[in-house]
């Protein structure tokens, strides 16, 4: 991967509630239509141990145990998306952590009303994206490829 801003990457997950509600395709479509490139994708039921690592920064929060239990309660879809400013733009596309503060047009603003069932996760900085991508994917699971239509996006 080059250091071009066009190859910035973020980790996006459709949480177990998003999978159960059949929102995987919609969420993928939003990122694809925006022009972002999917470079890794898998469904898995994550273990509590893995999720404790993912949410290590929140370990002191009162909602931590419930969050880990919920996130491990069913399969989720883990993805890596690539493109210009994708970390910040991805967070904007997701909406606010509390869906009630999320604007219509965002994923959470369109599909959720409860903080503990807010459909999706997105890395909050380029640094945490790098850590999260490493936690969820082996290098060999992330693809480097050109799209024929990249010249119509950039
Ligand atoms: P995420 O990591 O899932 O993308 O969410 P986020 O950055 O917007 O929010 P964060 O503070 O990292 O919290 C992670 C997830 O924990 C749940 N949460 N519950 N007060 C609460 O009950 C509470 N606060 C946060 C949310 O599901 C949030 O997405």
mmCIF file of C-alpha atoms and ligand atoms in Angstrom:
data_model
loop_
_atom_site.group_PDB
_atom_site.id
_atom_site.type_symbol
_atom_site.label_atom_id
_atom_site.label_comp_id
_atom_site.label_asym_id
_atom_site.label_seq_id
_atom_site.Cartn_x
_atom_site.Cartn_y
_atom_site.Cartn_z
ATOM 1 C CA UNK A 1 0.000 0.000 0.000
ATOM 2 C CA UNK A 2 1.329 3.476 -0.863
ATOM 3 C CA UNK A 3 1.220 6.490 1.480
ATOM 4 C CA UNK A 4 -1.103 8.385 -0.865
ATOM 5 C CA UNK A 5 -4.119 9.960 0.894
ATOM 6 C CA UNK A 6 -6.197 7.995 -1.598
ATOM 7 C CA UNK A 7 -5.100 4.761 0.104
ATOM 8 C CA UNK A 8 -6.148 5.752 3.632
ATOM 9 C CA UNK A 9 -7.960 2.811 5.234
ATOM 10 C CA UNK A 10 -10.575 2.380 7.925
ATOM 11 C CA UNK A 11 -12.115 -0.521 9.774
ATOM 12 C CA UNK A 12 -15.907 -0.665 9.493
ATOM 13 C CA UNK A 13 -18.034 -3.363 11.125
ATOM 14 C CA UNK A 14 -21.708 -4.171 10.798
ATOM 15 C CA UNK A 15 -22.539 -5.153 14.378
ATOM 16 C CA UNK A 16 -24.686 -8.215 15.209
ATOM 17 C CA UNK A 17 -27.872 -6.089 15.233
ATOM 18 C CA UNK A 18 -27.126 -4.799 11.733
ATOM 19 C CA UNK A 19 -26.599 -8.351 10.487
ATOM 20 C CA UNK A 20 -29.831 -9.588 12.092
ATOM 21 C CA UNK A 21 -31.757 -6.677 10.599
ATOM 22 C CA UNK A 22 -30.497 -7.346 7.088
ATOM 23 C CA UNK A 23 -28.570 -4.091 6.719
ATOM 24 C CA UNK A 24 -25.242 -5.487 5.474
ATOM 25 C CA UNK A 25 -25.959 -4.878 1.792
ATOM 26 C CA UNK A 26 -27.215 -1.344 2.385
ATOM 27 C CA UNK A 27 -24.130 -0.386 4.367
ATOM 28 C CA UNK A 28 -21.765 -1.844 1.783
ATOM 29 C CA UNK A 29 -23.700 -0.083 -0.992
ATOM 30 C CA UNK A 30 -23.364 3.309 0.700
ATOM 31 C CA UNK A 31 -19.574 3.036 0.864
ATOM 32 C CA UNK A 32 -19.319 1.652 -2.675
ATOM 33 C CA UNK A 33 -21.571 4.328 -4.146
ATOM 34 C CA UNK A 34 -19.635 7.079 -2.381
ATOM 35 C CA UNK A 35 -16.554 5.869 -4.269
ATOM 36 C CA UNK A 36 -14.736 3.981 -1.538
ATOM 37 C CA UNK A 37 -12.991 0.701 -2.297
ATOM 38 C CA UNK A 38 -13.654 -2.501 -0.352
ATOM 39 C CA UNK A 39 -10.311 -4.186 0.356
ATOM 40 C CA UNK A 40 -11.263 -6.756 3.029
ATOM 41 C CA UNK A 41 -14.477 -8.425 4.174
ATOM 42 C CA UNK A 42 -15.449 -11.302 6.435
ATOM 43 C CA UNK A 43 -18.291 -12.502 8.641
ATOM 44 C CA UNK A 44 -17.400 -13.886 12.036
ATOM 45 C CA UNK A 45 -18.780 -14.379 15.509
ATOM 46 C CA UNK A 46 -16.077 -12.667 17.529
ATOM 47 C CA UNK A 47 -15.063 -14.003 20.936
ATOM 48 C CA UNK A 48 -15.386 -11.939 24.096
ATOM 49 C CA UNK A 49 -11.589 -12.090 24.380
ATOM 50 C CA UNK A 50 -11.170 -10.545 20.917
ATOM 51 C CA UNK A 51 -13.766 -7.859 21.613
ATOM 52 C CA UNK A 52 -12.123 -6.941 24.907
ATOM 53 C CA UNK A 53 -8.998 -6.152 22.885
ATOM 54 C CA UNK A 54 -11.009 -4.187 20.317
ATOM 55 C CA UNK A 55 -12.738 -2.109 23.002
ATOM 56 C CA UNK A 56 -9.752 -1.978 25.425
ATOM 57 C CA UNK A 57 -10.022 1.838 25.674
ATOM 58 C CA UNK A 58 -13.537 1.464 27.100
ATOM 59 C CA UNK A 59 -12.697 -1.211 29.692
ATOM 60 C CA UNK A 60 -13.419 1.103 32.633
ATOM 61 C CA UNK A 61 -16.861 2.134 31.335
ATOM 62 C CA UNK A 62 -19.952 0.790 33.073
ATOM 63 C CA UNK A 63 -21.374 -0.436 29.754
ATOM 64 C CA UNK A 64 -18.206 -2.375 28.806
ATOM 65 C CA UNK A 65 -19.345 -5.869 29.889
ATOM 66 C CA UNK A 66 -22.735 -5.488 28.182
ATOM 67 C CA UNK A 67 -21.107 -4.129 25.037
ATOM 68 C CA UNK A 68 -18.705 -7.082 24.785
ATOM 69 C CA UNK A 69 -21.511 -9.562 25.440
ATOM 70 C CA UNK A 70 -23.750 -7.985 22.799
ATOM 71 C CA UNK A 71 -20.965 -7.759 20.214
ATOM 72 C CA UNK A 72 -20.150 -11.451 20.689
ATOM 73 C CA UNK A 73 -23.816 -12.537 20.635
ATOM 74 C CA UNK A 74 -23.984 -13.193 16.894
ATOM 75 C CA UNK A 75 -22.044 -12.872 13.671
ATOM 76 C CA UNK A 76 -20.785 -9.480 12.601
ATOM 77 C CA UNK A 77 -19.332 -8.314 9.288
ATOM 78 C CA UNK A 78 -15.834 -6.865 9.439
ATOM 79 C CA UNK A 79 -14.561 -4.746 6.567
ATOM 80 C CA UNK A 80 -11.701 -2.549 5.485
ATOM 81 C CA UNK A 81 -12.535 0.382 3.207
ATOM 82 C CA UNK A 82 -10.001 2.498 1.353
ATOM 83 C CA UNK A 83 -10.043 6.000 -0.113
ATOM 84 C CA UNK A 84 -9.578 9.724 0.400
ATOM 85 C CA UNK A 85 -10.359 10.809 3.990
ATOM 86 C CA UNK A 86 -12.182 7.516 4.572
ATOM 87 C CA UNK A 87 -11.723 7.498 8.369
ATOM 88 C CA UNK A 88 -13.450 10.848 8.942
ATOM 89 C CA UNK A 89 -15.966 10.433 6.148
ATOM 90 C CA UNK A 90 -16.777 6.907 7.332
ATOM 91 C CA UNK A 91 -17.608 8.202 10.812
ATOM 92 C CA UNK A 92 -19.837 10.867 9.272
ATOM 93 C CA UNK A 93 -21.606 8.235 7.164
ATOM 94 C CA UNK A 94 -22.220 6.165 10.317
ATOM 95 C CA UNK A 95 -23.605 9.096 12.337
ATOM 96 C CA UNK A 96 -23.264 9.858 16.043
ATOM 97 C CA UNK A 97 -22.687 7.177 18.699
ATOM 98 C CA UNK A 98 -26.165 7.962 20.043
ATOM 99 C CA UNK A 99 -28.545 7.390 17.124
ATOM 100 C CA UNK A 100 -30.927 10.013 18.529
ATOM 101 C CA UNK A 101 -28.266 12.637 17.751
ATOM 102 C CA UNK A 102 -27.644 11.241 14.266
ATOM 103 C CA UNK A 103 -28.874 13.102 11.221
ATOM 104 C CA UNK A 104 -31.243 11.446 8.758
ATOM 105 C CA UNK A 105 -29.105 10.312 5.855
ATOM 106 C CA UNK A 106 -26.538 8.710 8.132
ATOM 107 C CA UNK A 107 -26.700 4.961 8.760
ATOM 108 C CA UNK A 108 -27.561 5.324 12.441
ATOM 109 C CA UNK A 109 -29.870 8.265 11.766
ATOM 110 C CA UNK A 110 -31.795 6.228 9.221
ATOM 111 C CA UNK A 111 -31.917 2.840 10.943
ATOM 112 C CA UNK A 112 -31.506 3.052 14.719
ATOM 113 C CA UNK A 113 -32.779 4.680 17.909
ATOM 114 C CA UNK A 114 -30.822 3.014 20.716
ATOM 115 C CA UNK A 115 -27.185 3.613 21.697
ATOM 116 C CA UNK A 116 -26.638 -0.083 22.459
ATOM 117 C CA UNK A 117 -28.052 -1.137 19.070
ATOM 118 C CA UNK A 118 -26.406 1.373 16.778
ATOM 119 C CA UNK A 119 -25.773 -0.994 13.851
ATOM 120 C CA UNK A 120 -22.191 -0.251 12.924
ATOM 121 C CA UNK A 121 -18.684 0.609 14.070
ATOM 122 C CA UNK A 122 -16.070 2.804 12.396
ATOM 123 C CA UNK A 123 -12.501 3.639 13.434
ATOM 124 C CA UNK A 124 -12.247 7.070 15.053
ATOM 125 C CA UNK A 125 -8.746 8.000 13.828
ATOM 126 C CA UNK A 126 -6.151 6.909 11.288
ATOM 127 C CA UNK A 127 -4.070 5.499 14.158
ATOM 128 C CA UNK A 128 -6.899 3.432 15.620
ATOM 129 C CA UNK A 129 -7.835 2.275 12.104
ATOM 130 C CA UNK A 130 -4.335 0.818 11.688
ATOM 131 C CA UNK A 131 -4.587 -0.980 15.038
ATOM 132 C CA UNK A 132 -8.111 -2.268 14.372
ATOM 133 C CA UNK A 133 -7.275 -3.521 10.875
ATOM 134 C CA UNK A 134 -4.338 -5.460 12.349
ATOM 135 C CA UNK A 135 -6.522 -6.859 15.119
ATOM 136 C CA UNK A 136 -9.253 -8.080 12.771
ATOM 137 C CA UNK A 137 -7.377 -9.070 9.601
ATOM 138 C CA UNK A 138 -4.211 -10.883 8.616
ATOM 139 C CA UNK A 139 -2.163 -9.009 6.002
ATOM 140 C CA UNK A 140 -3.040 -11.747 3.500
ATOM 141 C CA UNK A 141 -6.767 -11.046 3.951
ATOM 142 C CA UNK A 142 -6.447 -7.435 2.773
ATOM 143 C CA UNK A 143 -6.345 -6.952 -1.016
ATOM 144 C CA UNK A 144 -4.335 -4.419 -2.961
ATOM 145 C CA UNK A 145 -5.923 -3.824 -6.353
ATOM 146 C CA UNK A 146 -6.804 -1.119 -8.855
ATOM 147 C CA UNK A 147 -10.372 -0.536 -9.962
ATOM 148 C CA UNK A 148 -11.015 0.139 -13.620
ATOM 149 C CA UNK A 149 -13.330 2.993 -12.655
ATOM 150 C CA UNK A 150 -10.940 4.780 -10.270
ATOM 151 C CA UNK A 151 -10.459 7.530 -12.862
ATOM 152 C CA UNK A 152 -14.189 8.312 -12.527
ATOM 153 C CA UNK A 153 -13.893 8.674 -8.760
ATOM 154 C CA UNK A 154 -10.687 10.767 -8.713
HETATM 155 P P1 LIG B 1 -18.110 2.382 17.883
HETATM 156 O O1 LIG B 1 -16.761 2.231 18.570
HETATM 157 O O2 LIG B 1 -19.010 1.183 18.091
HETATM 158 O O3 LIG B 1 -18.003 2.828 16.469
HETATM 159 O O4 LIG B 1 -18.856 3.545 18.605
HETATM 160 P P2 LIG B 1 -18.324 4.972 18.929
HETATM 161 O O5 LIG B 1 -16.861 5.120 18.633
HETATM 162 O O6 LIG B 1 -19.249 5.900 18.261
HETATM 163 O O7 LIG B 1 -18.548 5.010 20.497
HETATM 164 P P3 LIG B 1 -17.637 4.464 21.676
HETATM 165 O O8 LIG B 1 -17.572 5.524 22.701
HETATM 166 O O9 LIG B 1 -16.364 3.851 21.163
HETATM 167 O O10 LIG B 1 -18.563 3.294 22.251
HETATM 168 C C1 LIG B 1 -18.583 2.040 21.662
HETATM 169 C C2 LIG B 1 -19.998 1.521 21.648
HETATM 170 O O11 LIG B 1 -20.433 1.333 22.987
HETATM 171 C C3 LIG B 1 -21.823 1.583 23.069
HETATM 172 N N1 LIG B 1 -22.047 2.622 24.077
HETATM 173 N N2 LIG B 1 -22.955 2.502 25.001
HETATM 174 N N3 LIG B 1 -23.538 4.988 27.560
HETATM 175 C C4 LIG B 1 -23.725 3.861 26.907
HETATM 176 O O12 LIG B 1 -24.557 3.058 27.223
HETATM 177 C C5 LIG B 1 -22.883 3.602 25.754
HETATM 178 N N4 LIG B 1 -21.935 4.397 25.290
HETATM 179 C C6 LIG B 1 -21.398 3.760 24.228
HETATM 180 C C7 LIG B 1 -22.291 2.056 21.730
HETATM 181 O O13 LIG B 1 -22.886 0.946 21.048
HETATM 182 C C8 LIG B 1 -21.018 2.484 21.046
HETATM 183 O O14 LIG B 1 -21.111 2.367 19.654
#
